[in-house]
Short mmCIF file of C-alpha atoms and ligand atoms in Angstrom, two decimals:
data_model
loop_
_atom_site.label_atom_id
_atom_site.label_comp_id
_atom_site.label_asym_id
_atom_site.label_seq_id
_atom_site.Cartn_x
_atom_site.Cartn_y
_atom_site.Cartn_z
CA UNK A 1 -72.60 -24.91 -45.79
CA UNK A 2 -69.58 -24.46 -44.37
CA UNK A 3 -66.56 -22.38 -46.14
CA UNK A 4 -65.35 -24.56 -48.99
CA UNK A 5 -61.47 -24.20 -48.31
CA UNK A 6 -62.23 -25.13 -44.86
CA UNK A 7 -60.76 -28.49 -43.22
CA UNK A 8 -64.70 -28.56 -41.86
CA UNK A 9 -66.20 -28.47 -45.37
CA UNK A 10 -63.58 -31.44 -46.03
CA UNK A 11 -64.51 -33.80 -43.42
CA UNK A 12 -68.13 -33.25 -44.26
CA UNK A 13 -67.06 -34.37 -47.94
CA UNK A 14 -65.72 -37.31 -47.00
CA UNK A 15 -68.61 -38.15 -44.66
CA UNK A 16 -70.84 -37.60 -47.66
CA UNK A 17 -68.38 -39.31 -50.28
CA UNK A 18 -70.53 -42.44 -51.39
CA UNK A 19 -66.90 -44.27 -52.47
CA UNK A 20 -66.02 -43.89 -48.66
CA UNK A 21 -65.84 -47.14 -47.85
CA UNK A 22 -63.86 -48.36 -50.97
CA UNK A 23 -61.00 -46.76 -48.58
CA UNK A 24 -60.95 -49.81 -46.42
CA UNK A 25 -60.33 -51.84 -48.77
CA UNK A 26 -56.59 -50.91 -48.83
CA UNK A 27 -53.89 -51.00 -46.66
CA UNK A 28 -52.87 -47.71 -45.81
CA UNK A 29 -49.20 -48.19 -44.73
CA UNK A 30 -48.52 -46.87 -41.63
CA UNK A 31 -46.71 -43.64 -39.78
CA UNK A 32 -45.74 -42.36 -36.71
CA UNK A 33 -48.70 -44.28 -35.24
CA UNK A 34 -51.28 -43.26 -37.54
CA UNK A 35 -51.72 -43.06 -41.33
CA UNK A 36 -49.57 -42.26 -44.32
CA UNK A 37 -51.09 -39.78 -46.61
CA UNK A 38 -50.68 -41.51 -49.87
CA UNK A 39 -50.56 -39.20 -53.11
CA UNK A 40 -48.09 -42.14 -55.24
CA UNK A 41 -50.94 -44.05 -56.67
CA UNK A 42 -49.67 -42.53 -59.88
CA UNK A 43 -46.37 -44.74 -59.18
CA UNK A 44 -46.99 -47.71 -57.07
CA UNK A 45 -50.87 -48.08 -55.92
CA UNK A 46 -51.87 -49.00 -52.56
CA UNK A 47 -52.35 -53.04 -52.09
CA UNK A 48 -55.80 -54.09 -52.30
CA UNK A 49 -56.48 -55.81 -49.01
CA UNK A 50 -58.15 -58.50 -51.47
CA UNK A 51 -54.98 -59.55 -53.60
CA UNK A 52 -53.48 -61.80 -50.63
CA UNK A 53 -56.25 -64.08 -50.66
CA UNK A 54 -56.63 -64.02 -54.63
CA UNK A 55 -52.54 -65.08 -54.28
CA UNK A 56 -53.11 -67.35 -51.86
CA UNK A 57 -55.99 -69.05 -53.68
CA UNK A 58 -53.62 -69.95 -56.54
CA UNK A 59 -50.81 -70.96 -53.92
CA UNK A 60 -53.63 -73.33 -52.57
CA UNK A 61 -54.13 -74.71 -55.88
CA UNK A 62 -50.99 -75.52 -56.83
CA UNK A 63 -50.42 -77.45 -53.48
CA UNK A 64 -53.73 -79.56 -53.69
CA UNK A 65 -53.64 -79.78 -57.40
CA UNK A 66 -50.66 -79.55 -58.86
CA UNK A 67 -50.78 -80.09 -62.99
CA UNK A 68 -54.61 -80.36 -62.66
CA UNK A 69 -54.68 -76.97 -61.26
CA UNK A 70 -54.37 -76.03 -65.27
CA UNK A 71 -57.81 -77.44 -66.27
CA UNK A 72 -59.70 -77.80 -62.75
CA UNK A 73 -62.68 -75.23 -61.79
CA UNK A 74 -63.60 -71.20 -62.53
CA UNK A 75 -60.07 -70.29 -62.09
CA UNK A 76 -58.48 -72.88 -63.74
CA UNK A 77 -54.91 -71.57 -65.27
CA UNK A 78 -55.44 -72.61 -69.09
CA UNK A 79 -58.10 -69.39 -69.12
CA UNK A 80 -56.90 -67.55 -66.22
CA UNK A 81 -55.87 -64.55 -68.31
CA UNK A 82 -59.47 -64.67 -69.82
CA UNK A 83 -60.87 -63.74 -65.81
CA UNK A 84 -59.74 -60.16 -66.37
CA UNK A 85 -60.86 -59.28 -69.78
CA UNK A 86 -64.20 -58.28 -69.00
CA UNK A 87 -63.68 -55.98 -66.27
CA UNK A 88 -60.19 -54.62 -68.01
CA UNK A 89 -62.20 -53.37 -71.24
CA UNK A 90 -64.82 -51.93 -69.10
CA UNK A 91 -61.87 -49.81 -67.59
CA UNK A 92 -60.44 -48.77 -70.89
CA UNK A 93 -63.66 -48.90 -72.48
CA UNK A 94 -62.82 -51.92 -75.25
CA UNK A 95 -64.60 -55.28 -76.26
CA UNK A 96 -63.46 -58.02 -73.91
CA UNK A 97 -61.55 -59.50 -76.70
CA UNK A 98 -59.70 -56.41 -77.59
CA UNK A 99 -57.98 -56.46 -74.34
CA UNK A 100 -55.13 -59.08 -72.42
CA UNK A 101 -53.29 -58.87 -69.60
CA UNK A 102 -49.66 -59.83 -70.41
CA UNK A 103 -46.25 -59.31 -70.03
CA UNK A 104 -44.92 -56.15 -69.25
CA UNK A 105 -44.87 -52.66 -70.51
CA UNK A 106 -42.35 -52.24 -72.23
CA UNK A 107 -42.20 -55.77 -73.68
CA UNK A 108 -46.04 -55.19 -75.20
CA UNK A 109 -44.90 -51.80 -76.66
CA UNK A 110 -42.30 -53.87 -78.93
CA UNK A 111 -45.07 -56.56 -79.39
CA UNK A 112 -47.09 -53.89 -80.73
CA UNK A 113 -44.70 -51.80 -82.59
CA UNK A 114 -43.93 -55.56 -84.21
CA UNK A 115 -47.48 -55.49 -85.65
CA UNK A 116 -48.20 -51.80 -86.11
CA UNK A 117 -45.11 -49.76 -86.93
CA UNK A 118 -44.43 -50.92 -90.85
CA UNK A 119 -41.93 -48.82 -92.66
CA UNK A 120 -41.48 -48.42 -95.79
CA UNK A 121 -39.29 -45.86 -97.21
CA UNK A 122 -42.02 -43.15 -98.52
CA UNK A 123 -43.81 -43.73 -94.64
CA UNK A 124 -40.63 -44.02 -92.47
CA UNK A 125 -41.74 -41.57 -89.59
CA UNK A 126 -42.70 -42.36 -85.57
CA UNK A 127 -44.76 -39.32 -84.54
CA UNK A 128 -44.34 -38.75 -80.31
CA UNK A 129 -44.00 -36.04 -77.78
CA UNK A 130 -40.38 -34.74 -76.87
CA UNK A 131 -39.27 -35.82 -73.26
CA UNK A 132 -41.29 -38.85 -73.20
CA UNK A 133 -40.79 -41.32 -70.72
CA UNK A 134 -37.89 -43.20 -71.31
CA UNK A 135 -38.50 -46.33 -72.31
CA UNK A 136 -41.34 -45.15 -75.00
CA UNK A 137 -38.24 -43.58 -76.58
CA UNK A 138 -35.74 -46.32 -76.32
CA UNK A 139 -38.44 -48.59 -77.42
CA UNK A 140 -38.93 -46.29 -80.61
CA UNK A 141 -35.56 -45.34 -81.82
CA UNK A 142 -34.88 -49.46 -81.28
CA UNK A 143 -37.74 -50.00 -83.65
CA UNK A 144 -36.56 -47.47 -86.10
CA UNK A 145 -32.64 -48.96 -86.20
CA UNK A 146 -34.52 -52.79 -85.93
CA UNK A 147 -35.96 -51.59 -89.33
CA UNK A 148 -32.67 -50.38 -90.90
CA UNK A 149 -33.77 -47.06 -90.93
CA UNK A 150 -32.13 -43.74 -89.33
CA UNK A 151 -34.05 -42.15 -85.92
CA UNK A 152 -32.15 -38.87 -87.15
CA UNK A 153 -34.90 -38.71 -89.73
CA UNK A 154 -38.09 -41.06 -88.59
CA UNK A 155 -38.00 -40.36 -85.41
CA UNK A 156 -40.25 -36.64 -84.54
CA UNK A 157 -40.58 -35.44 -81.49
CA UNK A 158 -43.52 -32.95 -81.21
CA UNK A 159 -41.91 -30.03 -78.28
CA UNK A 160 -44.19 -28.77 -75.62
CA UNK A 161 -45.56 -25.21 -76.68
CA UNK A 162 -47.24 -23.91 -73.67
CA UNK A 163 -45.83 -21.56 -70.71
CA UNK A 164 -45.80 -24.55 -68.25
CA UNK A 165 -44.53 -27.25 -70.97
CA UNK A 166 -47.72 -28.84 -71.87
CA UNK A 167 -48.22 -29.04 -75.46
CA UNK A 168 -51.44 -28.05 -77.42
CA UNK A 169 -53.74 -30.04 -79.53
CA UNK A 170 -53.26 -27.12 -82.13
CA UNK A 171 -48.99 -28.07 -82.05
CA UNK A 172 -49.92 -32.19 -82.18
CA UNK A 173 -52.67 -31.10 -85.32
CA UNK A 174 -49.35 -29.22 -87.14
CA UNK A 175 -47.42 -31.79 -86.44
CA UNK A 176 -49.40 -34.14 -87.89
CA UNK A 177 -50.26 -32.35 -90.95
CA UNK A 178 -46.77 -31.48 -91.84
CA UNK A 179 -45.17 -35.38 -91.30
CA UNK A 180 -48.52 -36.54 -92.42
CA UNK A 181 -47.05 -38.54 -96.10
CA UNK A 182 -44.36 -39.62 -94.21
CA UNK A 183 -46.10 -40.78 -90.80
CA UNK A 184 -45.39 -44.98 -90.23
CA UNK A 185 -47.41 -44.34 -86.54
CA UNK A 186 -48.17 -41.41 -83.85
CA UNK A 187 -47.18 -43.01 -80.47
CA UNK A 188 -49.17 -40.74 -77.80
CA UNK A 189 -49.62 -40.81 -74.02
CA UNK A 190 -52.66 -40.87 -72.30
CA UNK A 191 -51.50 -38.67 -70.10
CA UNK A 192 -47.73 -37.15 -69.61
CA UNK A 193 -46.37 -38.78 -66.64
CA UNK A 194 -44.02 -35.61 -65.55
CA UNK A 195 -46.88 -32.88 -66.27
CA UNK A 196 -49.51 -34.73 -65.72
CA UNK A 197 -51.35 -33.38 -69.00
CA UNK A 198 -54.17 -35.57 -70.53
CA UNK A 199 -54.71 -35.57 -73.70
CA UNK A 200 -57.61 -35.38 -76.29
CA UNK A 201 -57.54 -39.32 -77.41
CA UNK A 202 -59.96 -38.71 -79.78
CA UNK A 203 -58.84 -36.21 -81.87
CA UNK A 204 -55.47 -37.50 -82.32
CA UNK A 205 -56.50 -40.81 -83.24
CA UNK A 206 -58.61 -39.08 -85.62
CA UNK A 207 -55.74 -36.61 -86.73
CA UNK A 208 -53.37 -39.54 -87.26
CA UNK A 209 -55.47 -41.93 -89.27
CA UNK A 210 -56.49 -39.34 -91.42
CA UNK A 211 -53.21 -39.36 -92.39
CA UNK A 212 -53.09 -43.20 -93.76
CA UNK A 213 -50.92 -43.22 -89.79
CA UNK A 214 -51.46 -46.26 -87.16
CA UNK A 215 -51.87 -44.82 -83.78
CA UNK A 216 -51.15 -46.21 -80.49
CA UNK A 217 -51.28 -45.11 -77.17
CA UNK A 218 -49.25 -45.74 -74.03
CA UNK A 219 -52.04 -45.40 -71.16
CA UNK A 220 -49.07 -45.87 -68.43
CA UNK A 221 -50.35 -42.79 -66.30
CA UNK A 222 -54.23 -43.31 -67.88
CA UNK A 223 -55.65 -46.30 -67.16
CA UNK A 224 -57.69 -46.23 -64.10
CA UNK A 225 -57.03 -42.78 -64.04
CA UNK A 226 -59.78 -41.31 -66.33
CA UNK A 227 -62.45 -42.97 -68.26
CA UNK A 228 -61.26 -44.45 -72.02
CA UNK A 229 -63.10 -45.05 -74.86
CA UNK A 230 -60.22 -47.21 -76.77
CA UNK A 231 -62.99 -48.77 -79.16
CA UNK A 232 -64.23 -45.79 -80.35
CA UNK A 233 -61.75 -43.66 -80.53
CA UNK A 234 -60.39 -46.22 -83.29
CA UNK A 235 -56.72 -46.56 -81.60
CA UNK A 236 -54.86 -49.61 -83.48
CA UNK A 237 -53.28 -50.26 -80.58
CA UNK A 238 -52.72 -48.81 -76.76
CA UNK A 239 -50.53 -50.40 -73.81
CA UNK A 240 -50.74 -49.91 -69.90
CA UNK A 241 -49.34 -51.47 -66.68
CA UNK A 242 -51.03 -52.33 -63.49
CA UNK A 243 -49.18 -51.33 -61.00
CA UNK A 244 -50.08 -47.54 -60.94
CA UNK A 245 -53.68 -46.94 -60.89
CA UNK A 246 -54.61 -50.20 -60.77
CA UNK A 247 -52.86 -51.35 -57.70
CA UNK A 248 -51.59 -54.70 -58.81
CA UNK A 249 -48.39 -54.34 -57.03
CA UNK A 250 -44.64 -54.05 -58.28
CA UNK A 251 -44.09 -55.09 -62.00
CA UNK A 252 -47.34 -56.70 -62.28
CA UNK A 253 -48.53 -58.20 -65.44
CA UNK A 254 -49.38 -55.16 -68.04
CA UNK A 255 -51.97 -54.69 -70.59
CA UNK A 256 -52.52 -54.45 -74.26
CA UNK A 257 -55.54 -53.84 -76.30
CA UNK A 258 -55.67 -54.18 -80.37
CA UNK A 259 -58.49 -53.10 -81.92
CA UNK A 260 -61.74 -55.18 -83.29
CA UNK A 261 -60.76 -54.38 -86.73
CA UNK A 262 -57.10 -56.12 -87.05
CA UNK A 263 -58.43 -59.03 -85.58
CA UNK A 264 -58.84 -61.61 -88.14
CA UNK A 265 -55.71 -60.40 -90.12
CA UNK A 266 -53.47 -62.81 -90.16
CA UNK A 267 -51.04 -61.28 -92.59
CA UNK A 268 -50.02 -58.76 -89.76
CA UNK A 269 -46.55 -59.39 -88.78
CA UNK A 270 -46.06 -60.30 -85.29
CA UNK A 271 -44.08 -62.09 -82.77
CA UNK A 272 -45.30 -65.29 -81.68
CA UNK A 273 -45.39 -67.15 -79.36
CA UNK A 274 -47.78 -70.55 -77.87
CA UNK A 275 -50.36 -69.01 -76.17
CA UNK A 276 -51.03 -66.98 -78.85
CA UNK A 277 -52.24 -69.84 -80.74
CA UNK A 278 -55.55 -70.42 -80.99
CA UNK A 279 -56.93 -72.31 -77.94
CA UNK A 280 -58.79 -74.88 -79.72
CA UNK A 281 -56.29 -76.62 -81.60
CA UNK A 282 -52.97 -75.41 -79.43
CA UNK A 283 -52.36 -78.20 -77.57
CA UNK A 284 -51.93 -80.57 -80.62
CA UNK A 285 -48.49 -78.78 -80.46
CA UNK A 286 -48.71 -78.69 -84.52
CA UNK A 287 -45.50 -76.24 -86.06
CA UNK A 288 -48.10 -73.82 -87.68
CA UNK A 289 -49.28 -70.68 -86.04
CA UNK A 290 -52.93 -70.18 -86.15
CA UNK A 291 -53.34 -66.85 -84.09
CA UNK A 292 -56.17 -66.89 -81.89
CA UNK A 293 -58.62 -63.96 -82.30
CA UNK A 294 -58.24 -61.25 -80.81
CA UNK A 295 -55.78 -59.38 -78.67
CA UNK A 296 -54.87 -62.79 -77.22
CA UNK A 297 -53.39 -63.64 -80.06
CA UNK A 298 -50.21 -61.54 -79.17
CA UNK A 299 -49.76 -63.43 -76.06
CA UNK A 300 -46.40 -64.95 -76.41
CA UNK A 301 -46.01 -67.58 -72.85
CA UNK A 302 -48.57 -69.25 -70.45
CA UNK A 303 -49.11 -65.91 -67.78
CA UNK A 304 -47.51 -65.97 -64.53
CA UNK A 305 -50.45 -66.89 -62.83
CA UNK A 306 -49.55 -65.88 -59.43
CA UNK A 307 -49.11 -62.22 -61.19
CA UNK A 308 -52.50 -62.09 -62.26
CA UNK A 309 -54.03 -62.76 -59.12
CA UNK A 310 -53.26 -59.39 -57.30
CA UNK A 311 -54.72 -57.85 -61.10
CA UNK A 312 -58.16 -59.75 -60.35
CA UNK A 313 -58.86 -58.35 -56.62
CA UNK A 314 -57.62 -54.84 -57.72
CA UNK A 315 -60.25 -55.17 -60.58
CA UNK A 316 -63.22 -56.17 -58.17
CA UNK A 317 -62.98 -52.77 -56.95
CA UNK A 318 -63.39 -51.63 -59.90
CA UNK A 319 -66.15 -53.02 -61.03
CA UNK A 320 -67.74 -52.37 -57.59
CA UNK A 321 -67.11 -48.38 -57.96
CA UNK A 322 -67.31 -48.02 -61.91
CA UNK A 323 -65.09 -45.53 -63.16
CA UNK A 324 -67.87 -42.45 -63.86
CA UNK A 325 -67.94 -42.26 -60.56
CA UNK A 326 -64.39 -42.80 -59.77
CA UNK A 327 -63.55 -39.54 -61.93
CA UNK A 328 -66.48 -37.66 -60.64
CA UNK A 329 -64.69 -38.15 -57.59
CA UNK A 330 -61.68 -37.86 -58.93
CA UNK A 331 -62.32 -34.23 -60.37
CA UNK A 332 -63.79 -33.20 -56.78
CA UNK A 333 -60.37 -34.13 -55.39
CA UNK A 334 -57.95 -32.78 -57.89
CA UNK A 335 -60.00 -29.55 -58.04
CA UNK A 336 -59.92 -28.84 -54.36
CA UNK A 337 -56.41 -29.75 -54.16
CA UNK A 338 -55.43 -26.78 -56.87
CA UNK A 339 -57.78 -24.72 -55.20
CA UNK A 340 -56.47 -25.01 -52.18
CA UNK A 341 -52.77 -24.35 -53.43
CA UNK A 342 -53.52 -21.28 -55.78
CA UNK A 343 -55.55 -19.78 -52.01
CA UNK A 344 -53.06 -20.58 -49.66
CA UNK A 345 -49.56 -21.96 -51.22
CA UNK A 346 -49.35 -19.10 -54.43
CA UNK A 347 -45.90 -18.08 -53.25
CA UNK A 348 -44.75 -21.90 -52.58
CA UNK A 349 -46.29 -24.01 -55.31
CA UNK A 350 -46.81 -23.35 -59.28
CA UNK A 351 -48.79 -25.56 -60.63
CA UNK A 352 -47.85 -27.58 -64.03
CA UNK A 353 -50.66 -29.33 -64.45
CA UNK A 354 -53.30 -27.64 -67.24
CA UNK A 355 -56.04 -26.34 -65.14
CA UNK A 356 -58.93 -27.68 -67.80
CA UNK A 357 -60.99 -31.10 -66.41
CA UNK A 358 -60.66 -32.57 -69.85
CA UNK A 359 -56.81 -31.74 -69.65
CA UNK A 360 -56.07 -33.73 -66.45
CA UNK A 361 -56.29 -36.81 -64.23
CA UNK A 362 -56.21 -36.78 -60.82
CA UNK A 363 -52.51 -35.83 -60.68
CA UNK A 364 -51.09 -32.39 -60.19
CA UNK A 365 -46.90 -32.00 -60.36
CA UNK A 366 -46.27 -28.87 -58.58
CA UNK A 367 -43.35 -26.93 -59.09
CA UNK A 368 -41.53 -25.67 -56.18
CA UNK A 369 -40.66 -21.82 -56.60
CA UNK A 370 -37.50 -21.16 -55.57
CA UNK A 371 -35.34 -23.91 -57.22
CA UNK A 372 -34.07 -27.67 -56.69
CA UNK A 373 -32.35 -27.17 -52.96
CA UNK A 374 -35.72 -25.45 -51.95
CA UNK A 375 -38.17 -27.83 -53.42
CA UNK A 376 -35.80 -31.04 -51.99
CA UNK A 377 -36.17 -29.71 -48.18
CA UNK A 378 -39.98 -29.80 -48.22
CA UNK A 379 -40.03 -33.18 -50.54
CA UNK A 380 -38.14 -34.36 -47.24
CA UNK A 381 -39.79 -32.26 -45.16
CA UNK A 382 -43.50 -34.23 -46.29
CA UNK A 383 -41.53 -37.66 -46.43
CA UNK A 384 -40.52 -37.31 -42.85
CA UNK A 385 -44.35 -36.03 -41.93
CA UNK A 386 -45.60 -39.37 -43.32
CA UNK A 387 -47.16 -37.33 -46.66
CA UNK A 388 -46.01 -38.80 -49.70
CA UNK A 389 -45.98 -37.39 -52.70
CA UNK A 390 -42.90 -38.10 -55.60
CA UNK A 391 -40.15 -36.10 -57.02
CA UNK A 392 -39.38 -34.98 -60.74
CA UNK A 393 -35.88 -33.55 -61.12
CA UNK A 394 -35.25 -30.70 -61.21
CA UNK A 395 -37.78 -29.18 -59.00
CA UNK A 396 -41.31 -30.94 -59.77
CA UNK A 397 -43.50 -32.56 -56.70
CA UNK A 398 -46.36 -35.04 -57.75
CA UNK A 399 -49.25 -35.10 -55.84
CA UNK A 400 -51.93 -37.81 -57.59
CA UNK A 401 -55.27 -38.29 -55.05
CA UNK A 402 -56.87 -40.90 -56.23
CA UNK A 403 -60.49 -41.90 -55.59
CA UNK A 404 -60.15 -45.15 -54.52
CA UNK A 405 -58.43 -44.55 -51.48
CA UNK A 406 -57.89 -40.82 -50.71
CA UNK A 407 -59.54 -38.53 -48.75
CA UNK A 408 -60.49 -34.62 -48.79
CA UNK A 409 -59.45 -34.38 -45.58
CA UNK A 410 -55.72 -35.76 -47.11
CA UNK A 411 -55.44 -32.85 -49.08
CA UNK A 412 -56.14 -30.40 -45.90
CA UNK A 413 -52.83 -32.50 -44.45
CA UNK A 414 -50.94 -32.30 -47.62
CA UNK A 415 -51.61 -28.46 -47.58
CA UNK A 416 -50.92 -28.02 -43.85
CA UNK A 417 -47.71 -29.42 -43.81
CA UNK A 418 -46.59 -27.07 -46.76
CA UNK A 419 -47.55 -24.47 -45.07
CA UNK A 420 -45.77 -25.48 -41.81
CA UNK A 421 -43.00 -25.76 -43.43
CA UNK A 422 -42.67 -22.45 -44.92
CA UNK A 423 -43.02 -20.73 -41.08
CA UNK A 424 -46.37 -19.44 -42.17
C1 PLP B 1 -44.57 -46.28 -65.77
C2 PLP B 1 -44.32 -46.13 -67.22
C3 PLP B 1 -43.62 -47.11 -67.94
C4 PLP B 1 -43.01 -48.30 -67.24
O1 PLP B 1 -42.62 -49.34 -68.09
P1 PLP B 1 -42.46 -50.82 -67.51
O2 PLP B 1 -42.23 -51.63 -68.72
O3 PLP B 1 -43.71 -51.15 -66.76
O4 PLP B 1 -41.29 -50.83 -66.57
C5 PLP B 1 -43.47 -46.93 -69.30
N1 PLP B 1 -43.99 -45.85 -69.94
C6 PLP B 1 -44.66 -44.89 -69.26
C7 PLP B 1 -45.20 -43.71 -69.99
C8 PLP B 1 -44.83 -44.99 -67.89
O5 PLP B 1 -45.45 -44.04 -67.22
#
């Protein structure tokens, strides 16, 4: 066997990789020539070389069949959300009828906050991490002032409490415990989208419900990422997009699962909308809302079906590779990645990133010793080398290898370059 941190010992990984060939089944966009080396599946994922023809199947449609195209063959439109389910859940690890693809984001964490954040004046309090993304905090505060009530005191941010600015399960346990009469809902991420920190699902849906808390999840940076077991781990709600790890292209249609147990309760508040109603008695267009079963019930409008398409080809793959052996993969990758920064880059790159399996998904952010001015000339330095990674101000670089399409040998390029760069 060769040495591991060798760029031999790399190649012979990849020959051996049994996902190898799942490779081809992107487009790899191009440079100087060659390749890119992609590390931004954790912000826009490569295009599936499958989603043209899955768009151009419904373009074909809707030329030959016009209006019909809603009720005619295995892809008609009327259940065209309905394609997905099934391999969706198997991603997140939910019943097929705990998961839909709709809308966007942002729009399903309202939805859901609609259904699942409830005031009242003794249980006021939204329980999340401080420097969330951004919209997860607009999206709460808005809730909080929607409900007449004051994000100066319902709104608790939970600060990071480790060296690098991860938090601990031990700070989100205290936190817990000490809002825990007051706590509406704890709004958690999957994993932290600047630190790239996973986090134990389990135990804070456990933590939080405890507590007499809903619990949802924003899986932005987790889905496709690293196995889920939504069902299970007894979240009331969670929301994702697609156009991260699960390559569906820009703003595709998002995700939302509810769990099994809300859904037959029809006294749940939500914003409705038609195709929320149930299917067998929603086209006799009657005024009352019967919401269908399941998380499809929170569907508000008929789906852009052309969005969808790129969501089924991406999911193919999916279902082709399974995701235990995605994130065995996965794991392989990331690991050799830090290792080979801590051997060879310890004076260029810290990592931020907990160094724990169960802690992390495939992406690393590195921070650049040295400050901002430093860590922009080599974020320009890979750009213009054809590596791409992405920045976090003020001096983070993200590096996410993902299974599906990267290689070992990438992170031998990624690696070389940094070290080219510093004249070493
Ligand atoms: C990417 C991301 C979003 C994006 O929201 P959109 O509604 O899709 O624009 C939201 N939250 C988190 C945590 C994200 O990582």
């Amino acid at each position: 066997m060769s040495e591991p941190l060798s760029r031999a010992h790399a190649l012979a990984l990849d020959a051996n990789d049994p996902l190898r060939d799942l490779r081809n089944e992107f487009l790899i966009p191009r440079h100087a020539g060659g390749e890119q080396t992609y590390f931004v599946g954790n912000s826009l994922g490569l295009q599936p070389r499958g989603a043209q023809a899955a768009v151009q199947e419904v373009m074909t449609q809707w030329a030959d069949l016009a209006v019909e195209g809603h009720f005619t063959g295995p892809t008609q439109w009327l259940r065209y959300h309905r394609l997905v389910s099934e391999p969706l859940a198997r991603v997140v690890g939910a019943l097929p009828s705990e998961v839909v693809a709709m809308n966007t984001l942002s729009v399903n964490l309202h939805l859901m906050m609609v259904s699942f954040y409830r005031p009242t004046t003794q249980r006021p309090v939204i329980l999340m991490e401080a420097g969330a993304f951004p919209t997860d905090r607009h999206a709460v505060e808005a809730q909080i002032r929607f409900h007449g009530f004051d994000p100066a005191d319902c709104l608790v941010e939970v600060q990071p409490d480790e060296a690098t600015g991860t938090i601990s399960t031990a700070a989100i346990e205290q936190a817990i415990a000490v809002h825990g009469a007051r706590l509406a809902l704890v709004l958690w991420p999957g994993v932290q989208y600047r630190t790239g920190q996973a986090f134990d699902l389990h135990a804070i849906a456990a933590l939080a419900r405890a507590q007499g808390a809903n619990v949802g999840f924003d899986l932005a940076h987790s889905v496709g990422n690293l196995p889920l077991q939504l069902h299970d781990i007894g979240a009331d709600f969670a929301v994702w997009c697609h156009y991260k790890y699960l390559n569906s292209g820009p703003g595709a249609v998002a995700g939302a699962f509810v769990h099994e147990r809300h859904h037959r309760d029809t006294t749940l508040p939500r914003f409705a909308g038609w195709w929320g109603h149930e299917e067998a008695t929603r086209f006799q267009m009657a005024p009352q809302f019967i919401p269908a079963a399941g998380a499809e019930g929170w569907q508000l409008s008929n789906p852009p079906i052309l969005g969808l398409a790129p969501l089924r080809a991406s999911l193919d793959l999916f279902e082709r590779a399974g995701m235990g052996a995605l994130r065995t993969k996965s794991l392989a990758l990331t690991g050799l990645l830090d290792a080979l920064v801590q051997a060879r880059l310890p004076h260029v790159l810290e990592r931020v990133t907990p160094a724990e399996d169960e802690r992390r998904g495939c992406q690393l952010s590195l921070r650049v010793i040295g400050g901002r001015e430093r860590g922009r000339a080599l974020f320009e330095h890979l750009h213009a080398a054809g590596v791409l990674g992405d920045w976090r101000e003020p001096d983070v670089i993200r590096i996410s290898p993902t299974p599906l399409y990267n290689r070992y040998q990438d992170l031998h390029h990624f690696v070389d370059e940094v070290q080219a760069w510093t004249g070493l």
